[in-house]
């Protein structure tokens, strides 16, 4: 049983302990241990991502605003398709603001050098019309500063300052296409200033020449035809593949920690398997996620991509469900969210899906529903539900422009306020810390406990850590939750500081105000070891009461004694997961396999010659295995 003290402010020591569920000084000492465990570069599930459109975030160097072509810059900030002045120094200047808010990873819109001309009154301020993948957009660096990656000082400063604060840098990249026809020039591509391809003089076959997509359900067209007139790379060309991989590796060598990849469904799976494998070999700690536009768990193509490509994806299905249930008050309410979670077993790693409530390609949440309390509920939901949350820049300042329904480009207004006392800002402080301290939220299962169209309760659980969330988007009401899976005792909500009593695992007479969220957290003992293996097993069918274990030829895995094997945690019908501590066997070669235990029956082993692994001497690694029948 734990009694959590009231939360006073986001990242004060008392709030940290409250978020973790500590009620004594001895328990609070766990904070340092958990921080050590959850700050490894190879693991991204505990991160809080903040997505920045560079040009619209902060203008710190006005001298670079006009860039190579002054006609592309609008000092009045009235022409939404032109540049408005944001730059890399502007991000550096606001790193402390972001760090204090709880941001641990920053996704930055593409930084590559872009075509310098207008197309239908639009410039490439968004970053998706690349001219040179090995140079930086000159509008984002200092005047007369080198734009070549090897010598660009401001980018190196950004990486250094972020890493000094324990923050990770996510670079947005696009491999599918270069630029559209801008004033008679299309697909002119450079290698650090040297022209290497031209769509209209494509002697070396760098591009597809099949016209535009006309049938968006035709897989061949999606992969071989143009999207919105953008010059579409021919991935079968080995010179293109070598160029794009060598370019991205240069960014990784400068300190980029992760990649967000644009338009992944427009290139074949084999390309992504090769691309991701090469990059992961080059930098094993890298995390990669892609944009499969409007993916859904019932879309077999997007699920297969998430499971087979070597990268995760943005969770458009959950985003649309949240917007429908909360912003639009659609029929079904919270059932729309649970319908998505019920299909998590289709993914091998649903806990690595990137969750969000809006982005640069759709109206902002508040353009659908301006109520700040509704926005707050949506933010708390993605900060506590399964997946890795991503906040679109300015959400914490209630930034939105409703012109034309808030559609692109009006979903990309200029950041204007930096108030550290808004409710969303303070919520992000608290919940970012909670995500890092309570492994149930970053690693555990997501289990429905109570649901009606206006009320939703779910439990995040991992080992003996728990986080119970209850949300009410409707009128004030009172409910009972019959099986919270929390230990008996008194708990304090980390959102409202209200006290609640759990008796016989039940939470009775829970009164909920309109648009109120209740979050109860308990952090158990963490897994300790010199080397920690995060083992995940997919493709297995188990029955109620069965347990999946890992057994092997080392003491930590029982020395082949099945009664001493290491037990994994049930996540969903497709996934078992666990952190296995190794100390005696750290740095050694081991053999292992998985087995299923059930009462009064012989163990059922997977059918394969033992798996083998050489453990690192110290650190955290991942096993991603599939059950062998």
XYZ file of C-alpha atoms in Angstrom:
629
model
C 0.000 0.000 0.000
C 1.229 3.488 -0.790
C 0.056 6.891 0.252
C 1.004 9.507 -2.303
C 1.387 13.086 -1.057
C -0.382 15.927 -2.859
C 1.355 17.425 -5.874
C 2.333 21.061 -5.500
C 4.188 21.844 -8.725
C 5.434 19.972 -11.771
C 9.106 19.166 -11.230
C 9.628 20.148 -7.601
C 10.938 17.299 -5.464
C 7.568 16.778 -3.795
C 5.891 16.487 -7.169
C 8.469 13.999 -8.388
C 7.843 11.788 -5.379
C 4.101 12.143 -5.807
C 4.290 11.189 -9.463
C 6.290 8.119 -8.569
C 3.916 7.132 -5.783
C 6.495 7.425 -2.971
C 5.388 8.160 0.566
C 8.646 7.804 2.537
C 12.162 9.161 2.117
C 13.481 5.616 1.733
C 11.143 4.996 -1.168
C 12.057 8.323 -2.734
C 15.633 7.097 -3.024
C 14.322 4.895 -5.857
C 14.169 7.986 -8.040
C 17.901 7.947 -8.756
C 17.832 4.238 -9.582
C 14.875 4.661 -11.928
C 16.427 7.671 -13.618
C 19.506 5.528 -14.287
C 17.395 2.759 -15.715
C 15.235 4.921 -17.953
C 17.788 7.179 -19.609
C 19.460 4.689 -21.940
C 19.696 5.874 -25.534
C 18.492 2.556 -26.938
C 15.085 2.885 -25.246
C 12.575 5.474 -26.467
C 9.372 4.398 -24.749
C 9.880 6.663 -21.751
C 10.427 9.797 -23.875
C 8.149 12.806 -24.250
C 8.498 14.126 -27.805
C 7.926 17.743 -28.850
C 7.495 18.391 -32.597
C 8.805 21.720 -33.922
C 8.313 23.350 -37.322
C 11.626 25.222 -37.313
C 10.459 28.235 -39.333
C 7.464 28.817 -37.028
C 9.049 28.313 -33.596
C 11.432 31.130 -32.682
C 13.331 33.732 -34.715
C 16.600 34.370 -32.891
C 18.658 35.657 -35.837
C 16.689 38.110 -37.956
C 19.726 38.746 -40.151
C 19.253 35.364 -41.876
C 15.548 35.793 -42.638
C 15.789 36.844 -46.271
C 18.042 33.932 -47.156
C 19.227 33.425 -50.749
C 15.909 34.725 -52.126
C 14.284 37.601 -50.208
C 10.985 37.088 -52.078
C 10.393 33.902 -50.068
C 10.343 35.733 -46.700
C 7.317 37.588 -45.311
C 8.212 39.957 -42.438
C 4.500 40.670 -41.831
C 3.745 36.974 -41.214
C 0.526 37.278 -43.165
C 1.465 35.076 -46.124
C 1.238 31.587 -44.706
C 3.196 29.866 -47.474
C 6.363 31.918 -47.021
C 9.162 31.813 -44.483
C 8.574 33.689 -41.219
C 12.033 33.566 -39.689
C 12.401 30.647 -37.236
C 15.912 29.184 -37.046
C 18.130 26.753 -35.146
C 19.407 29.395 -32.747
C 15.780 30.039 -31.888
C 15.456 26.420 -30.724
C 18.705 26.617 -28.750
C 17.436 29.722 -26.965
C 14.298 27.866 -25.824
C 15.864 24.576 -24.736
C 15.556 25.438 -21.056
C 11.884 26.291 -21.573
C 11.363 22.873 -23.167
C 13.500 20.983 -20.659
C 11.614 22.565 -17.743
C 8.325 21.520 -19.370
C 9.446 17.900 -19.393
C 10.393 17.500 -23.058
C 13.021 14.784 -23.415
C 13.174 14.490 -27.223
C 12.683 17.152 -29.906
C 11.441 16.194 -33.362
C 12.626 18.909 -35.737
C 11.122 19.426 -39.195
C 13.559 18.692 -42.068
C 16.711 20.809 -42.010
C 17.982 19.931 -45.491
C 18.710 22.639 -48.055
C 15.518 23.341 -50.024
C 14.642 24.706 -53.453
C 14.656 28.511 -53.320
C 11.575 29.524 -55.261
C 7.811 29.804 -54.948
C 5.227 27.345 -56.207
C 1.675 28.709 -56.093
C 2.781 31.253 -53.452
C 4.318 28.521 -51.319
C 7.969 28.213 -50.369
C 9.593 25.084 -48.959
C 9.451 26.364 -45.375
C 8.093 22.949 -44.335
C 11.282 21.199 -45.436
C 9.961 18.491 -47.744
C 11.303 19.814 -51.103
C 14.929 18.803 -50.647
C 17.691 20.104 -52.873
C 20.714 18.735 -50.988
C 20.554 16.132 -48.194
C 24.105 16.979 -47.087
C 23.548 20.686 -46.534
C 21.399 22.698 -44.135
C 18.769 25.242 -45.131
C 20.690 28.574 -45.025
C 17.682 30.289 -43.450
C 18.175 28.199 -40.314
C 21.843 29.113 -39.721
C 23.788 32.348 -39.245
C 24.462 34.723 -42.116
C 27.574 33.644 -44.038
C 27.787 30.475 -41.922
C 28.618 27.273 -43.764
C 25.620 25.142 -44.665
C 27.747 22.046 -45.256
C 27.126 19.512 -42.504
C 30.782 19.064 -41.645
C 31.282 22.746 -40.832
C 27.872 24.041 -39.708
C 28.503 25.445 -36.235
C 24.942 26.198 -35.167
C 23.751 22.634 -35.748
C 26.668 21.297 -33.717
C 25.759 23.756 -30.941
C 22.170 22.557 -30.996
C 23.217 18.924 -30.589
C 25.720 19.773 -27.858
C 23.226 21.888 -25.898
C 20.478 19.273 -26.184
C 22.695 16.413 -25.088
C 24.024 18.489 -22.185
C 20.416 18.670 -20.984
C 19.792 14.961 -21.504
C 17.534 15.621 -24.502
C 17.443 13.607 -27.715
C 17.288 15.047 -31.240
C 14.892 13.519 -33.777
C 15.563 14.539 -37.382
C 12.690 14.517 -39.876
C 13.782 12.986 -43.199
C 12.136 12.166 -46.517
C 13.532 9.445 -48.797
C 10.635 9.142 -51.225
C 11.048 12.328 -53.256
C 12.944 15.545 -53.793
C 11.305 18.655 -55.292
C 8.351 19.500 -57.593
C 8.474 21.532 -60.792
C 9.406 24.992 -59.543
C 9.780 27.431 -62.455
C 10.707 24.681 -64.885
C 13.137 22.889 -62.573
C 12.204 19.588 -60.986
C 14.145 17.056 -58.962
C 17.516 18.785 -59.138
C 19.510 17.005 -56.462
C 22.957 17.855 -55.091
C 25.624 15.996 -53.138
C 27.133 18.683 -50.874
C 26.842 21.231 -53.664
C 27.561 18.949 -56.645
C 24.648 18.273 -59.030
C 24.012 14.520 -59.245
C 20.435 14.166 -60.582
C 17.846 16.108 -62.575
C 14.320 14.857 -63.276
C 14.242 16.457 -66.751
C 17.707 15.151 -67.627
C 17.601 11.825 -65.823
C 20.378 10.045 -67.685
C 21.245 7.863 -64.687
C 17.643 6.880 -63.866
C 17.348 8.330 -60.370
C 13.593 8.948 -60.732
C 10.375 7.212 -61.653
C 8.630 8.739 -64.680
C 5.145 7.260 -64.322
C 3.018 10.351 -63.753
C 0.934 11.082 -60.677
C -1.001 8.668 -58.496
C -4.599 8.390 -59.680
C -5.735 5.418 -57.602
C -4.706 5.759 -53.944
C -5.689 2.136 -53.288
C -3.266 0.796 -55.903
C -0.058 -0.323 -54.187
C 2.007 -0.150 -57.404
C 0.948 3.441 -58.038
C 1.680 4.467 -54.451
C 5.231 3.174 -54.765
C 6.035 4.114 -58.374
C 4.057 7.265 -59.188
C 4.299 10.861 -58.036
C 2.554 12.449 -55.103
C 1.529 16.100 -55.692
C 4.013 16.439 -58.530
C 7.068 15.680 -56.396
C 9.969 14.028 -58.222
C 9.727 10.390 -57.072
C 13.010 8.559 -56.454
C 13.573 5.156 -58.056
C 14.753 3.093 -55.088
C 15.984 0.297 -57.404
C 18.860 2.625 -58.352
C 21.799 1.631 -56.153
C 23.395 5.068 -56.572
C 20.328 6.702 -55.046
C 20.283 4.226 -52.151
C 23.966 4.757 -51.439
C 23.536 8.529 -51.573
C 20.540 8.737 -49.251
C 22.048 6.337 -46.718
C 25.418 8.088 -46.728
C 23.689 11.446 -46.240
C 21.627 10.347 -43.252
C 24.651 8.643 -41.693
C 26.429 12.005 -41.726
C 23.613 13.483 -39.639
C 23.781 10.524 -37.259
C 27.529 10.988 -36.880
C 26.897 14.573 -35.759
C 24.687 13.398 -32.915
C 21.164 12.863 -34.248
C 19.557 10.298 -31.922
C 16.422 9.271 -33.832
C 14.643 9.682 -37.162
C 11.090 10.455 -38.189
C 10.642 9.296 -41.784
C 8.116 10.923 -44.121
C 5.758 9.144 -46.566
C 6.958 5.608 -45.854
C 4.066 3.866 -47.592
C 5.223 5.313 -50.923
C 8.337 3.122 -51.031
C 8.503 -0.707 -50.983
C 9.083 -2.633 -47.796
C 12.361 -4.139 -49.003
C 13.857 -0.662 -49.347
C 13.014 0.210 -45.746
C 14.377 -3.097 -44.490
C 17.688 -2.392 -46.205
C 17.712 1.290 -45.192
C 16.916 0.692 -41.529
C 19.280 -2.264 -41.243
C 22.177 -0.229 -42.607
C 21.458 2.711 -40.317
C 21.009 0.501 -37.253
C 24.325 -1.186 -38.011
C 25.925 2.244 -38.314
C 24.335 3.500 -35.066
C 22.777 0.641 -33.068
C 21.098 2.943 -30.537
C 19.009 4.785 -33.141
C 15.213 4.809 -32.879
C 13.212 5.261 -36.097
C 9.518 5.876 -36.700
C 7.687 6.524 -39.933
C 4.641 8.331 -41.241
C 2.307 5.823 -42.842
C -0.397 8.367 -43.586
C -3.692 7.683 -41.793
C -2.637 4.206 -40.674
C -5.195 2.074 -38.846
C -4.789 -1.228 -37.022
C -7.243 -2.778 -39.491
C -5.086 -1.558 -42.391
C -3.008 -4.672 -43.009
C -0.410 -2.755 -44.993
C 0.454 -0.327 -42.201
C 0.510 -3.058 -39.537
C 2.755 -5.255 -41.666
C 5.050 -2.271 -42.176
C 5.246 -1.593 -38.431
C 6.078 -5.253 -37.770
C 8.478 -5.912 -40.645
C 10.227 -2.663 -41.603
C 12.530 -2.187 -38.625
C 10.817 1.034 -37.543
C 7.723 2.040 -35.627
C 4.975 4.303 -37.006
C 2.828 7.247 -36.006
C -0.477 6.056 -34.535
C -3.015 7.831 -36.753
C -5.739 5.404 -35.706
C -5.569 6.433 -32.059
C -5.207 10.101 -33.008
C -8.417 10.030 -35.011
C -10.223 8.173 -32.224
C -9.144 10.748 -29.628
C -10.214 13.621 -31.860
C -13.566 11.943 -32.519
C -14.266 11.031 -28.889
C -13.067 14.224 -27.216
C -12.872 17.072 -29.725
C -15.941 16.143 -31.810
C -18.027 14.316 -29.175
C -18.783 11.587 -31.696
C -21.226 8.809 -30.927
C -19.553 6.003 -29.027
C -17.234 8.342 -27.132
C -14.463 6.521 -25.292
C -15.481 3.228 -26.915
C -13.806 4.592 -30.060
C -10.483 4.635 -28.209
C -10.912 1.195 -26.722
C -11.684 -0.179 -30.184
C -8.144 0.858 -31.141
C -6.515 -0.549 -28.006
C -8.374 -3.824 -28.491
C -6.350 -4.338 -31.675
C -2.934 -3.709 -30.129
C -2.179 -7.419 -30.457
C -1.871 -6.937 -34.216
C 1.348 -4.989 -33.643
C 4.523 -6.603 -32.399
C 5.343 -3.540 -30.298
C 2.264 -1.397 -29.736
C 4.070 0.312 -26.853
C 6.436 1.956 -29.382
C 3.720 3.519 -31.544
C 3.982 7.323 -31.570
C 0.784 8.808 -30.165
C -0.453 12.347 -30.850
C -3.596 14.459 -31.000
C -2.674 16.681 -33.953
C 0.204 17.558 -36.275
C 1.252 19.774 -39.204
C -0.999 17.965 -41.693
C -4.338 18.316 -39.881
C -6.262 21.034 -38.001
C -5.022 21.506 -34.469
C -7.083 19.916 -31.717
C -8.405 23.285 -30.566
C -9.561 24.163 -34.063
C -12.000 21.290 -33.607
C -12.828 22.082 -29.986
C -11.477 25.251 -28.351
C -12.284 24.191 -24.786
C -8.973 24.106 -22.811
C -10.280 21.463 -20.388
C -10.985 19.104 -23.275
C -7.466 19.678 -24.617
C -6.100 18.958 -21.155
C -7.906 15.624 -21.042
C -6.516 14.675 -24.463
C -2.968 15.528 -23.361
C -3.269 13.537 -20.114
C -4.592 10.614 -22.135
C -1.623 10.356 -24.510
C 0.800 10.960 -21.631
C -0.569 7.963 -19.708
C -1.842 5.562 -22.403
C 0.357 3.037 -24.195
C 2.734 4.424 -26.789
C 5.244 7.273 -26.982
C 3.520 10.688 -26.746
C 4.307 13.510 -29.158
C 3.179 17.096 -28.488
C 2.868 19.510 -31.423
C 4.675 22.804 -30.783
C 2.568 25.442 -29.035
C -0.039 23.051 -27.650
C 1.094 24.030 -24.162
C 0.284 27.671 -25.056
C -3.106 26.811 -26.611
C -1.723 27.890 -29.987
C -4.163 27.581 -32.887
C -5.535 29.536 -35.835
C -9.014 28.600 -37.048
C -8.899 30.196 -40.485
C -10.312 27.749 -43.043
C -11.092 25.349 -40.232
C -7.462 25.337 -39.122
C -6.340 23.316 -42.134
C -2.827 23.499 -43.574
C -1.152 26.016 -43.581
C -3.152 27.615 -40.753
C -2.199 24.758 -38.429
C 1.353 26.170 -38.524
C 1.094 29.561 -36.775
C 4.086 31.354 -35.278
C 4.897 30.536 -31.670
C 4.252 33.739 -29.728
C 4.081 32.921 -25.995
C 6.427 31.147 -23.613
C 4.295 31.100 -20.485
C 5.567 28.481 -18.027
C 2.416 28.682 -15.906
C -0.226 27.408 -18.313
C -2.085 24.322 -17.121
C -0.879 22.190 -20.049
C 2.729 23.268 -19.480
C 2.511 22.207 -15.830
C 0.734 18.958 -16.750
C 3.527 18.054 -19.150
C 6.094 18.715 -16.409
C 4.356 16.256 -14.156
C 3.457 13.535 -16.620
C 6.828 13.512 -18.345
C 8.391 12.794 -14.976
C 5.739 10.185 -14.235
C 6.494 8.399 -17.517
C 10.175 8.192 -16.621
C 9.598 7.021 -13.072
C 6.756 4.541 -13.469
C 7.678 1.711 -15.858
C 4.035 0.596 -16.007
C 3.367 3.593 -18.264
C 6.357 3.267 -20.575
C 6.669 -0.528 -20.718
C 3.486 -2.104 -19.399
C 0.129 -3.382 -20.571
C -2.943 -1.204 -21.136
C -6.053 -2.756 -19.568
C -9.591 -1.361 -19.639
C -11.188 -1.205 -16.179
C -14.419 0.762 -16.770
C -15.947 2.253 -19.883
C -19.002 4.168 -20.970
C -19.233 6.692 -23.792
C -18.376 9.534 -21.370
C -16.215 7.660 -18.820
C -13.024 5.706 -19.357
C -10.740 3.979 -16.860
C -7.646 2.007 -17.748
C -4.784 0.444 -15.844
C -1.144 0.500 -16.886
C 0.726 -2.357 -15.215
C 4.214 -3.804 -15.260
C 5.553 -6.163 -12.593
C 4.359 -4.581 -9.329
C 4.112 -1.027 -10.693
C 0.656 0.370 -11.464
C -1.019 3.499 -12.827
C -4.810 3.765 -12.779
C -6.415 6.480 -14.910
C -10.070 7.551 -14.819
C -11.527 10.190 -17.151
C -14.981 11.765 -17.321
C -15.808 13.919 -20.307
C -19.525 14.131 -19.463
C -21.614 15.419 -16.604
C -20.659 14.954 -12.941
C -21.288 11.396 -11.812
C -20.270 8.671 -9.345
C -18.961 5.232 -10.308
C -17.473 2.062 -8.787
C -14.423 0.282 -10.192
C -14.617 -3.302 -9.004
C -11.077 -4.494 -9.792
C -8.417 -1.814 -9.806
C -5.506 -4.261 -9.289
C -4.119 -1.732 -6.776
C -3.062 -2.779 -3.304
C -5.421 -1.748 -0.546
C -4.781 1.602 1.103
C -5.095 5.328 0.572
C -3.936 6.961 -2.640
C -3.658 10.584 -3.696
C -4.478 11.661 -7.238
C -1.453 13.328 -8.786
C -3.710 15.610 -10.859
C -6.219 16.839 -8.283
C -4.574 15.892 -4.932
C -7.857 14.166 -3.980
C -7.565 11.179 -1.634
C -9.039 7.783 -2.462
C -9.356 4.526 -0.543
C -8.833 1.155 -2.193
C -10.484 -1.693 -0.256
C -10.396 -5.295 -1.439
C -9.062 -3.980 -4.741
C -12.205 -1.894 -5.265
C -12.630 1.845 -5.689
C -16.198 2.595 -4.607
C -18.140 5.838 -4.737
C -15.690 7.594 -7.051
C -17.218 11.001 -7.699
C -16.103 12.603 -10.935
C -16.645 16.191 -11.956
C -17.217 17.142 -15.571
C -13.993 16.859 -17.595
C -12.063 15.571 -14.602
C -9.142 13.147 -14.729
C -7.958 11.027 -11.806
C -4.512 9.389 -11.903
C -3.266 7.043 -9.150
C 0.325 5.841 -9.365
C 2.419 3.260 -7.561
C 6.039 2.473 -8.432
C 7.391 -0.879 -7.298
C 10.925 -2.182 -7.157
C 12.883 -1.845 -10.339
C 14.919 -4.559 -12.022
C 18.582 -4.256 -11.049
C 21.512 -5.736 -12.896
C 24.844 -4.898 -14.462
C 23.307 -5.655 -17.849
C 19.574 -5.535 -18.431
C 17.994 -7.348 -21.362
C 14.556 -6.134 -22.393
C 13.204 -9.339 -23.876
C 10.107 -9.260 -26.049
C 8.414 -12.315 -27.515
C 5.769 -12.109 -30.229
C 3.763 -14.578 -32.291
C 2.691 -16.719 -29.368
C -0.748 -17.947 -28.319
C -1.302 -18.594 -24.624
C -4.294 -19.556 -22.539
C -5.422 -17.965 -19.294
C -3.140 -19.083 -16.474
C -0.188 -19.905 -18.714
C 3.129 -18.124 -18.210
C 5.947 -17.501 -20.672
C 9.479 -17.900 -19.339
C 13.036 -17.594 -20.633
C 15.344 -20.468 -19.740
C 19.027 -20.788 -20.600
C 22.541 -21.925 -19.782
C 23.360 -19.220 -17.250
C 22.392 -18.666 -13.611
C 20.102 -15.741 -14.407
C 18.042 -18.038 -16.670
C 18.079 -21.048 -14.365
C 20.926 -23.063 -15.940
C 18.257 -24.936 -17.913
C 16.249 -25.653 -14.752
C 12.750 -24.686 -15.890
C 11.631 -24.096 -12.298
C 14.207 -21.291 -12.073
C 13.509 -19.752 -15.489
C 12.825 -16.017 -15.753
C 9.139 -15.072 -16.046
C 7.942 -12.515 -18.582
C 4.979 -10.127 -18.323
C 1.813 -10.470 -20.393
C 1.305 -7.299 -22.473
C -1.355 -8.414 -24.952
C -2.397 -11.477 -26.944
C 0.672 -11.111 -29.166
C 3.318 -9.834 -26.778
C 5.153 -11.001 -23.653
C 7.856 -8.742 -22.278
C 10.285 -8.544 -19.388
C 13.495 -6.967 -18.143
C 16.046 -9.654 -17.314
C 18.953 -8.608 -15.067
C 22.379 -10.123 -15.729
C 25.352 -9.611 -13.449
C 27.246 -12.891 -13.176
C 26.835 -13.535 -16.918
C 27.320 -9.943 -18.108
C 29.850 -9.809 -20.926
C 29.540 -13.536 -21.656
C 28.020 -15.649 -24.416
C 24.769 -17.347 -23.437
C 22.150 -19.652 -24.964
C 18.430 -19.409 -24.281
C 14.945 -20.268 -25.480
C 11.350 -19.568 -24.480
C 8.871 -21.946 -22.876
C 5.262 -21.935 -21.686
C 4.362 -23.073 -18.182
C 0.889 -24.118 -17.101
C -0.466 -25.848 -14.008
C -0.233 -29.658 -13.895
C 1.243 -29.869 -17.399
C 4.715 -30.367 -18.755
C 6.490 -27.228 -20.018
C 6.029 -26.492 -23.700
C 9.290 -25.357 -25.288
C 9.630 -23.511 -28.562
C 10.891 -25.672 -31.405
C 14.352 -24.513 -32.395
C 18.017 -24.979 -31.661
C 18.814 -22.670 -28.762
C 19.103 -18.973 -29.425
C 22.537 -17.453 -28.768
C 23.625 -14.013 -27.662
C 26.803 -12.317 -26.460
C 25.796 -10.000 -23.629
C 27.388 -6.584 -23.354
C 29.397 -6.070 -20.195
C 27.153 -3.250 -19.020
C 24.067 -1.435 -20.258
C 20.642 -2.150 -21.699
C 19.871 -4.194 -24.820
C 16.776 -5.514 -26.552
C 15.794 -8.964 -27.703
C 13.028 -9.021 -30.307
C 12.046 -12.645 -30.848
C 9.173 -14.591 -32.382
C 7.965 -17.881 -30.954
C 9.241 -20.857 -32.942
C 6.565 -23.539 -33.367
